N, CA, C and O atoms as a DFTB+ gen file, in Angstrom:
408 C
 N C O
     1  1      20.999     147.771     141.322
     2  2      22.333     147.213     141.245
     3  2      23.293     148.346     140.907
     4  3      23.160     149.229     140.060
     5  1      24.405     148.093     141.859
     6  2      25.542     149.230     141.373
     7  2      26.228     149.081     140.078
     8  3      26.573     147.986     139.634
     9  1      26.439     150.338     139.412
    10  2      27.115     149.831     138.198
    11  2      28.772     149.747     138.919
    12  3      28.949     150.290     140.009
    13  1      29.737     149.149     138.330
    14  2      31.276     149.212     138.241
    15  2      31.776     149.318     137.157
    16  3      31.667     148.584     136.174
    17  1      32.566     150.604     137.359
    18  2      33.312     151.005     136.455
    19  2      34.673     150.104     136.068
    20  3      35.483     149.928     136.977
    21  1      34.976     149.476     134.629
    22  2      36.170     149.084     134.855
    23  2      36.867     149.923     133.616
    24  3      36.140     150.512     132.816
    25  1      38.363     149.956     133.483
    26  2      39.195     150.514     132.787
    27  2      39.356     149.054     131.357
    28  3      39.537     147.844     131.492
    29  1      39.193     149.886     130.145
    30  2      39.585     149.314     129.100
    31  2      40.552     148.040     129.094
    32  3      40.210     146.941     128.659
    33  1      41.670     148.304     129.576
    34  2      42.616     146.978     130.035
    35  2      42.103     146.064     131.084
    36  3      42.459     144.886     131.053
    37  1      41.220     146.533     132.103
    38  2      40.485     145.114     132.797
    39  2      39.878     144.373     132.256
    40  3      39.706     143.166     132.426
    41  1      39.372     145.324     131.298
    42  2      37.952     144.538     130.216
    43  2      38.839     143.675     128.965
    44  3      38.400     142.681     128.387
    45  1      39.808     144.137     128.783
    46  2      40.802     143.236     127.555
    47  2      41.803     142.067     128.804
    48  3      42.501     141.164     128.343
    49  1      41.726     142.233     129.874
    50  2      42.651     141.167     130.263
    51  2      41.565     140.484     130.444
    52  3      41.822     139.515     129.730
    53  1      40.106     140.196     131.062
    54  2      39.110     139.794     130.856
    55  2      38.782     138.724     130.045
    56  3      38.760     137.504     130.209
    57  1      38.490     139.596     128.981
    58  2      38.412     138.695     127.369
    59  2      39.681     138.160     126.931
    60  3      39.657     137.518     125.881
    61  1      40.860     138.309     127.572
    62  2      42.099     137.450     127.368
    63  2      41.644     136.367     127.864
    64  3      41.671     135.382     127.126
    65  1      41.115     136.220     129.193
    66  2      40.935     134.723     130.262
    67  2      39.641     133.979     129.696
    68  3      39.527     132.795     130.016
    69  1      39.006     134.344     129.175
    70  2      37.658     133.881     128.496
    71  2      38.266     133.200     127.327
    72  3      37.798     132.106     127.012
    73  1      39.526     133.843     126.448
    74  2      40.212     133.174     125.262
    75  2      40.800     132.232     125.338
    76  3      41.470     131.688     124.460
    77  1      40.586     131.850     126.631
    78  2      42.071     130.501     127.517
    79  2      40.918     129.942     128.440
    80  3      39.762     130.254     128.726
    81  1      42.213     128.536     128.895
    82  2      41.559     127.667     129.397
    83  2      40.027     127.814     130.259
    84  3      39.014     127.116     130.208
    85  1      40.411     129.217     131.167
    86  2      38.929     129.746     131.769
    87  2      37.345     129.515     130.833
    88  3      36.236     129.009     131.004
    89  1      37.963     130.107     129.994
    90  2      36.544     130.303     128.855
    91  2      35.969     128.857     128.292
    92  3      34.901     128.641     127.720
    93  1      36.748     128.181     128.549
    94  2      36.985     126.216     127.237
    95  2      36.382     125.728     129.068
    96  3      35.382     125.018     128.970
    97  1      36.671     125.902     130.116
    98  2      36.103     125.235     131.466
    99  2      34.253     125.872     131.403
   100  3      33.265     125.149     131.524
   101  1      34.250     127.408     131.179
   102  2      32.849     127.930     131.323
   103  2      32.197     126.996     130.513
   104  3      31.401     126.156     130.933
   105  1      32.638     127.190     129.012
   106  2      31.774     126.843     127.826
   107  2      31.531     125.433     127.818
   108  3      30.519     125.132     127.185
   109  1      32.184     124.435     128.356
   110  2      31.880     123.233     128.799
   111  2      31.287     122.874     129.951
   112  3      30.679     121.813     129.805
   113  1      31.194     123.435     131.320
   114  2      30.024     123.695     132.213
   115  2      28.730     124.132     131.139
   116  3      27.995     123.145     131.120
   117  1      28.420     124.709     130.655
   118  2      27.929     125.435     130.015
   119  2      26.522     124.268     129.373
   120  3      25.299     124.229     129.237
   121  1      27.696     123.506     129.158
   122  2      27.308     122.487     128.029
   123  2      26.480     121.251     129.200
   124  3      25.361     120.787     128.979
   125  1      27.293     120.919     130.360
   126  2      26.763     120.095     131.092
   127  2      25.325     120.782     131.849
   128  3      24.232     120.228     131.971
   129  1      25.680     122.012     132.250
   130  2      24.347     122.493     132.653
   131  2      23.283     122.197     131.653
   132  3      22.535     121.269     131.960
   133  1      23.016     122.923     130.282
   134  2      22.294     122.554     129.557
   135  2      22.235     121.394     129.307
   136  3      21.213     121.285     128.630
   137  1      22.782     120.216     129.444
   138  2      21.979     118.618     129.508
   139  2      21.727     118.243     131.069
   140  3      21.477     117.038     131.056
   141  1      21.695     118.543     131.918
   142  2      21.419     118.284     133.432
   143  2      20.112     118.868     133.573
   144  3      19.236     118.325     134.246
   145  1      19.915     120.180     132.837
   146  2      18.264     120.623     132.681
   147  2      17.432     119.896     131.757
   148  3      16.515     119.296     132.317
   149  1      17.488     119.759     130.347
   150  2      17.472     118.895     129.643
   151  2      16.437     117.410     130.215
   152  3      15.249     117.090     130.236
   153  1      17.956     116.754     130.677
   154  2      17.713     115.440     131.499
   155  2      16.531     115.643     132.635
   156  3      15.897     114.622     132.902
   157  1      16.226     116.663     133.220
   158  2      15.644     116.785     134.402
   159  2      14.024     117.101     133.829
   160  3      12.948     116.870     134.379
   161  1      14.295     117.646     132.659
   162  2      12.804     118.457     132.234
   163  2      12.869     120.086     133.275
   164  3      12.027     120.367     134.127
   165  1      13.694     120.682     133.026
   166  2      13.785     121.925     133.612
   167  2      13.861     123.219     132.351
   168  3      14.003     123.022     131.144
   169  1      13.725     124.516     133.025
   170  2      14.540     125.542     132.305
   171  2      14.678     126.240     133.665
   172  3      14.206     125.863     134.737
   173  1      15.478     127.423     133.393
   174  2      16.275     127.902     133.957
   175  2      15.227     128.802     134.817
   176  3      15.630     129.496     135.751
   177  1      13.894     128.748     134.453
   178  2      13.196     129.805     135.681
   179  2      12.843     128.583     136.467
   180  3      12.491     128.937     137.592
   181  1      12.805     127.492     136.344
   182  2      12.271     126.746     137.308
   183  2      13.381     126.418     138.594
   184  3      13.114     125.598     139.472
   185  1      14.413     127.042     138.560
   186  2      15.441     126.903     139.473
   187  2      15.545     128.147     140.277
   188  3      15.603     129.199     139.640
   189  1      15.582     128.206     141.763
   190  2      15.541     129.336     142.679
   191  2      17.231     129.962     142.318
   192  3      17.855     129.500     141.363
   193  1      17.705     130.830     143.039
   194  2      19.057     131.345     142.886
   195  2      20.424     130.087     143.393
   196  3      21.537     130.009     142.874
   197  1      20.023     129.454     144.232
   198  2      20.796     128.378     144.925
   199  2      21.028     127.375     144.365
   200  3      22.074     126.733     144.447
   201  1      19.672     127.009     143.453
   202  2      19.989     125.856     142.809
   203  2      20.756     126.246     141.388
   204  3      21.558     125.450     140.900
   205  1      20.513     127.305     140.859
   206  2      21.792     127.839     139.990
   207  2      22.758     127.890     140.164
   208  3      23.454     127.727     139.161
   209  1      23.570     128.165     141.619
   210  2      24.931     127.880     141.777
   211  2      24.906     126.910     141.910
   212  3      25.733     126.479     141.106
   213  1      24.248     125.640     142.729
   214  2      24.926     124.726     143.110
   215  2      24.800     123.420     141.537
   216  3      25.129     122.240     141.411
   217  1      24.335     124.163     140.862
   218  2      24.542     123.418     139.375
   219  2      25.952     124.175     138.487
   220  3      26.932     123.673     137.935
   221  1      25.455     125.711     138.684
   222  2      27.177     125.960     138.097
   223  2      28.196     125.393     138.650
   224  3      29.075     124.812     138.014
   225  1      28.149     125.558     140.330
   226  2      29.378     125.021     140.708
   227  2      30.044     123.756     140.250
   228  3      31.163     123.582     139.768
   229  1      28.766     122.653     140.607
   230  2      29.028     121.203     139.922
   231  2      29.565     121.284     138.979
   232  3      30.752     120.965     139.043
   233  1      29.135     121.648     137.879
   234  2      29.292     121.983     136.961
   235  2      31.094     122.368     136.417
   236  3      31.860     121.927     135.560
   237  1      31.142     123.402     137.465
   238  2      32.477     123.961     136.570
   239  2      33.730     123.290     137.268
   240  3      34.915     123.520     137.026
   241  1      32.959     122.017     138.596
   242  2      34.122     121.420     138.976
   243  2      34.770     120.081     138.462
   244  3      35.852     119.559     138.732
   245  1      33.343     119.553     137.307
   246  2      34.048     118.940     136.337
   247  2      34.745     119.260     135.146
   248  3      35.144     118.513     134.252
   249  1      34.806     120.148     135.239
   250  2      35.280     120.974     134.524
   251  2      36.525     121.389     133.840
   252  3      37.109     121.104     132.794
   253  1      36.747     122.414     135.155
   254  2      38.118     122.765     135.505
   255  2      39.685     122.510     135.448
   256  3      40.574     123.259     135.043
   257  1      39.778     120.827     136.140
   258  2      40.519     120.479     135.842
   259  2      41.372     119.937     134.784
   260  3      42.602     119.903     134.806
   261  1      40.392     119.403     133.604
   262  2      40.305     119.495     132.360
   263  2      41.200     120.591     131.764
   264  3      42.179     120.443     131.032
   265  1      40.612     121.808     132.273
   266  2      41.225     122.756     131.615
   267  2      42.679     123.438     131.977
   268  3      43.300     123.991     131.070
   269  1      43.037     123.408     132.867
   270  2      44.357     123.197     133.378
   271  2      44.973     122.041     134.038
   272  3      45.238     121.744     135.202
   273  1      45.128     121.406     132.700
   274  2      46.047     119.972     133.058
   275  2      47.653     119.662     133.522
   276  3      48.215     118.628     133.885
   277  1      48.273     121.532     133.271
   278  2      49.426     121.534     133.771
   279  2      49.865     121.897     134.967
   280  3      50.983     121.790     135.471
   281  1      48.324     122.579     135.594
   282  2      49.216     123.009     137.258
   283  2      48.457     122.150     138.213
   284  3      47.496     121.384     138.139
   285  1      49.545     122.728     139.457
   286  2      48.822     121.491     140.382
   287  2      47.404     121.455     140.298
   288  3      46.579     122.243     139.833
   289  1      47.302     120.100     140.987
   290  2      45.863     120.092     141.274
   291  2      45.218     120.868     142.721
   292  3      44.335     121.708     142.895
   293  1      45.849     120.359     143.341
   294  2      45.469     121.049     145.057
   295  2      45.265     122.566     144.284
   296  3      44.083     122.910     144.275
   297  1      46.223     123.549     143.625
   298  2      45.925     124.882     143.372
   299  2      44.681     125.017     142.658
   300  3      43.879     125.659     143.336
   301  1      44.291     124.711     141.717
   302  2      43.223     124.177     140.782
   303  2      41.730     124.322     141.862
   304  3      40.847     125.178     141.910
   305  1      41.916     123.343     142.464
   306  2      40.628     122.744     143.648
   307  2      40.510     123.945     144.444
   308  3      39.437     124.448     144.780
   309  1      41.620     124.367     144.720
   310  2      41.682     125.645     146.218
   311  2      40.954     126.951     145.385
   312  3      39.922     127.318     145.948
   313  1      41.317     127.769     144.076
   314  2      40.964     128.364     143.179
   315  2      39.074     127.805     143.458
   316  3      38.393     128.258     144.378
   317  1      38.813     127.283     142.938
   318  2      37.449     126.734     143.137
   319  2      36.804     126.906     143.892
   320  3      35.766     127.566     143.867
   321  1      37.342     126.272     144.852
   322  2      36.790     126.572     146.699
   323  2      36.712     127.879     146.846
   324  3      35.630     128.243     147.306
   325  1      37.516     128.762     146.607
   326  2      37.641     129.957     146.746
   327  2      36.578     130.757     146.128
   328  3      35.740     131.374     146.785
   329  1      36.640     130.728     144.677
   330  2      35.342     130.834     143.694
   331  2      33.776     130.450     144.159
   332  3      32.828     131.225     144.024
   333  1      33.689     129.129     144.722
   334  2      32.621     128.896     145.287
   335  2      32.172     129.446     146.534
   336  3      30.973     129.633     146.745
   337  1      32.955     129.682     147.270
   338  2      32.462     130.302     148.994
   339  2      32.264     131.799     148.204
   340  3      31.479     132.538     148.798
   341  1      32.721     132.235     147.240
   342  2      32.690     133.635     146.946
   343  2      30.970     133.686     146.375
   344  3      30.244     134.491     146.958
   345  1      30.511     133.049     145.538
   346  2      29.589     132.876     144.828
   347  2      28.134     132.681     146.198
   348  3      27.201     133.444     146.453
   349  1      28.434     131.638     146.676
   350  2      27.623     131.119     148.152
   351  2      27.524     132.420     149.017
   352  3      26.447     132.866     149.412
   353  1      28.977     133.099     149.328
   354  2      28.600     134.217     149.962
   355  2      27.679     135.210     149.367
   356  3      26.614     135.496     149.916
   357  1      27.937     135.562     148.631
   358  2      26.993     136.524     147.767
   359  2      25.551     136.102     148.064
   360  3      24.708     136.708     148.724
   361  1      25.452     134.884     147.406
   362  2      23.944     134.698     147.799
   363  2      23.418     134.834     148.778
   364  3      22.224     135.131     148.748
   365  1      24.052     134.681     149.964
   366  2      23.584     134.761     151.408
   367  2      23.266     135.825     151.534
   368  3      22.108     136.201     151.715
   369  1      24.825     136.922     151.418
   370  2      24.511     138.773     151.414
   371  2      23.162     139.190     151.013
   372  3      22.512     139.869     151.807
   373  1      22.627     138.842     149.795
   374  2      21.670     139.235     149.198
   375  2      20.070     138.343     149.159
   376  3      19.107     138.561     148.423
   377  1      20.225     137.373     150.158
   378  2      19.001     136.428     150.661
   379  2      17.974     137.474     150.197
   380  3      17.195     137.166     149.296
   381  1      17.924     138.811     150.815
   382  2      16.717     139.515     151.259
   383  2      16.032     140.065     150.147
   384  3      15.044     140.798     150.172
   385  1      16.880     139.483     148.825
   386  2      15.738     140.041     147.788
   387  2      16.100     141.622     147.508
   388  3      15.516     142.300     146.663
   389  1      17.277     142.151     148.450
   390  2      17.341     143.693     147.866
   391  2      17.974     143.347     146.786
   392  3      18.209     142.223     146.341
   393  1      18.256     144.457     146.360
   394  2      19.293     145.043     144.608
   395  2      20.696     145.338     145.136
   396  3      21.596     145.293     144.297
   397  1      21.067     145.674     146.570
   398  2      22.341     146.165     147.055
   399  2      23.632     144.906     147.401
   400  3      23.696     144.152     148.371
   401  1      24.602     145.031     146.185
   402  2      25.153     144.078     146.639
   403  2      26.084     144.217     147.755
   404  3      26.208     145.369     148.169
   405  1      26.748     143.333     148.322
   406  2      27.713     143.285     149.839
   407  2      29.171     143.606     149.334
   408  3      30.105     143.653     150.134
């Protein structure tokens, strides 16, 4: 895996968005994942890479909106969509089991 370099201020605007609504949407996905495994009789190696997103995703799309209750919604959902095809793509890029990401 490649490392990426980021600059001190990426890494503090970062942990700014983790301090806000972003972080209160993760940490509550967070929370539903861990009872959806739970409920299922799972842990987390018993899930291939796919079924990890498609539980985060679920996951952070009940989520989300929750956490920004003041902007639109359509923006909210589109953000998501966006997030998710990003996440889905990746996995595809990297089907083959290499270390090189796309």
């Amino acid at each position: 895996m490649r490392r990426i370099e980021r600059s001190l201020e990426e890494v503090e605007d970062f942990a700014a968005l983790l301090a806000g609504p972003l972080g209160d949407a993760l940490h509550s996905a967070g929370g539903i994942i861990e009872r959806r495994l739970r409920e299922r009789g799972l842990v987390w190696a018993d899930l291939n890479d796919q079924e990890v997103a498609d539980l985060f995703v679920s996951a952070l799309m009940q989520t989300v909106l929750d956490a920004y209750p003041a902007m639109d919604r359509a923006l909210v959902e589109d953000a998501l969509a966006t997030l998710s095809s990003s996440i889905y793509m990746a996995l595809a890029a990297n089907a083959d089991g290499g270390s090189t990401v796309n």
